[in-house]
Amino acid sequence: SWGGTLSTAGGVVFFGEESGAFMAVDASEGRPLWSFQTNQVWRASPMTYMFDGRQYIAVASGNNIVAFSIRE
């Protein structure tokens, strides 16, 4: 994967995995928390932004940009 990682103040690390999945892991233990299969090669790093008081994670995946909201 050529993409980087994103770590949050809440202790979650987001990254694109070699299998094409976009993943979130616990920063202190490395325990997987969530994944979403895109079947793409990662060439971009994830980013975070706020909209209407809600935090989102977005990343370029192939010809698309996928975004997910973070639930508390």
PDB file of C-alpha atoms in Angstrom:
ATOM      1  CA  SER A   1       0.000   0.000   0.000  1.00  0.00           C
ATOM      2  CA  TRP A   2       1.309   3.437  -0.876  1.00  0.00           C
ATOM      3  CA  GLY A   3      -1.167   5.279   1.330  1.00  0.00           C
ATOM      4  CA  GLY A   4      -0.350   6.533   4.787  1.00  0.00           C
ATOM      5  CA  THR A   5      -2.180   6.253   8.076  1.00  0.00           C
ATOM      6  CA  LEU A   6      -4.401   8.568  10.091  1.00  0.00           C
ATOM      7  CA  SER A   7      -4.523   8.465  13.881  1.00  0.00           C
ATOM      8  CA  THR A   8      -7.252  10.191  15.896  1.00  0.00           C
ATOM      9  CA  ALA A   9      -7.257  11.714  19.364  1.00  0.00           C
ATOM     10  CA  GLY A  10      -9.751   8.984  20.292  1.00  0.00           C
ATOM     11  CA  GLY A  11      -7.080   6.288  19.877  1.00  0.00           C
ATOM     12  CA  VAL A  12      -8.092   4.881  16.484  1.00  0.00           C
ATOM     13  CA  VAL A  13      -5.734   4.382  13.524  1.00  0.00           C
ATOM     14  CA  PHE A  14      -7.156   4.250   9.966  1.00  0.00           C
ATOM     15  CA  PHE A  15      -5.261   2.818   6.978  1.00  0.00           C
ATOM     16  CA  GLY A  16      -5.617   0.980   3.674  1.00  0.00           C
ATOM     17  CA  GLU A  17      -4.631  -2.668   3.943  1.00  0.00           C
ATOM     18  CA  GLU A  18      -2.853  -4.708   1.240  1.00  0.00           C
ATOM     19  CA  SER A  19      -5.987  -6.820   0.598  1.00  0.00           C
ATOM     20  CA  GLY A  20      -7.839  -3.659  -0.478  1.00  0.00           C
ATOM     21  CA  ALA A  21      -9.710  -3.176   2.803  1.00  0.00           C
ATOM     22  CA  PHE A  22      -9.933   0.163   4.588  1.00  0.00           C
ATOM     23  CA  MET A  23      -9.414  -0.567   8.282  1.00  0.00           C
ATOM     24  CA  ALA A  24      -9.605   0.947  11.741  1.00  0.00           C
ATOM     25  CA  VAL A  25      -7.573  -0.483  14.617  1.00  0.00           C
ATOM     26  CA  ASP A  26      -7.160   0.349  18.283  1.00  0.00           C
ATOM     27  CA  ALA A  27      -4.023   2.506  18.545  1.00  0.00           C
ATOM     28  CA  SER A  28      -2.749   0.989  21.792  1.00  0.00           C
ATOM     29  CA  GLU A  29      -3.415  -2.702  21.113  1.00  0.00           C
ATOM     30  CA  GLY A  30      -3.597  -2.951  17.309  1.00  0.00           C
ATOM     31  CA  ARG A  31      -6.895  -4.807  17.677  1.00  0.00           C
ATOM     32  CA  PRO A  32      -9.071  -4.507  14.528  1.00  0.00           C
ATOM     33  CA  LEU A  33     -12.208  -2.426  15.138  1.00  0.00           C
ATOM     34  CA  TRP A  34     -13.726  -2.167  11.663  1.00  0.00           C
ATOM     35  CA  SER A  35     -12.995  -2.815   7.986  1.00  0.00           C
ATOM     36  CA  PHE A  36     -14.585  -2.102   4.623  1.00  0.00           C
ATOM     37  CA  GLN A  37     -13.484  -3.990   1.490  1.00  0.00           C
ATOM     38  CA  THR A  38     -12.945  -1.817  -1.593  1.00  0.00           C
ATOM     39  CA  ASN A  39     -10.674  -4.163  -3.612  1.00  0.00           C
ATOM     40  CA  GLN A  40      -8.485  -1.180  -4.534  1.00  0.00           C
ATOM     41  CA  VAL A  41      -4.777  -0.455  -4.266  1.00  0.00           C
ATOM     42  CA  TRP A  42      -4.265   2.416  -1.802  1.00  0.00           C
ATOM     43  CA  ARG A  43      -2.361   5.392  -3.141  1.00  0.00           C
ATOM     44  CA  ALA A  44      -3.768   8.067  -0.848  1.00  0.00           C
ATOM     45  CA  SER A  45      -3.765   8.674   2.869  1.00  0.00           C
ATOM     46  CA  PRO A  46      -7.013   8.997   4.817  1.00  0.00           C
ATOM     47  CA  MET A  47      -8.106  12.421   6.065  1.00  0.00           C
ATOM     48  CA  THR A  48     -10.647  13.634   8.577  1.00  0.00           C
ATOM     49  CA  TYR A  49     -13.047  16.572   8.529  1.00  0.00           C
ATOM     50  CA  MET A  50     -16.042  17.925  10.443  1.00  0.00           C
ATOM     51  CA  PHE A  51     -19.432  18.736   8.899  1.00  0.00           C
ATOM     52  CA  ASP A  52     -22.563  19.743  10.818  1.00  0.00           C
ATOM     53  CA  GLY A  53     -20.925  18.731  14.088  1.00  0.00           C
ATOM     54  CA  ARG A  54     -20.070  15.208  12.919  1.00  0.00           C
ATOM     55  CA  GLN A  55     -16.580  13.826  12.208  1.00  0.00           C
ATOM     56  CA  TYR A  56     -15.889  11.996   8.929  1.00  0.00           C
ATOM     57  CA  ILE A  57     -13.000   9.950   7.544  1.00  0.00           C
ATOM     58  CA  ALA A  58     -12.431  10.086   3.774  1.00  0.00           C
ATOM     59  CA  VAL A  59      -9.933   8.429   1.446  1.00  0.00           C
ATOM     60  CA  ALA A  60      -9.439   8.118  -2.301  1.00  0.00           C
ATOM     61  CA  SER A  61     -10.059   4.552  -3.453  1.00  0.00           C
ATOM     62  CA  GLY A  62      -9.430   3.899  -7.146  1.00  0.00           C
ATOM     63  CA  ASN A  63     -11.507   6.463  -9.049  1.00  0.00           C
ATOM     64  CA  ASN A  64     -13.732   7.150  -6.025  1.00  0.00           C
ATOM     65  CA  ILE A  65     -13.604   8.974  -2.739  1.00  0.00           C
ATOM     66  CA  VAL A  66     -15.205   7.056   0.103  1.00  0.00           C
ATOM     67  CA  ALA A  67     -16.272   8.779   3.308  1.00  0.00           C
ATOM     68  CA  PHE A  68     -17.493   7.352   6.598  1.00  0.00           C
ATOM     69  CA  SER A  69     -18.909   9.114   9.634  1.00  0.00           C
ATOM     70  CA  ILE A  70     -17.549   8.312  13.062  1.00  0.00           C
ATOM     71  CA  ARG A  71     -20.135   7.357  15.652  1.00  0.00           C
ATOM     72  CA  GLU A  72     -19.410   8.029  19.268  1.00  0.00           C
TER      73      GLU A  72
END
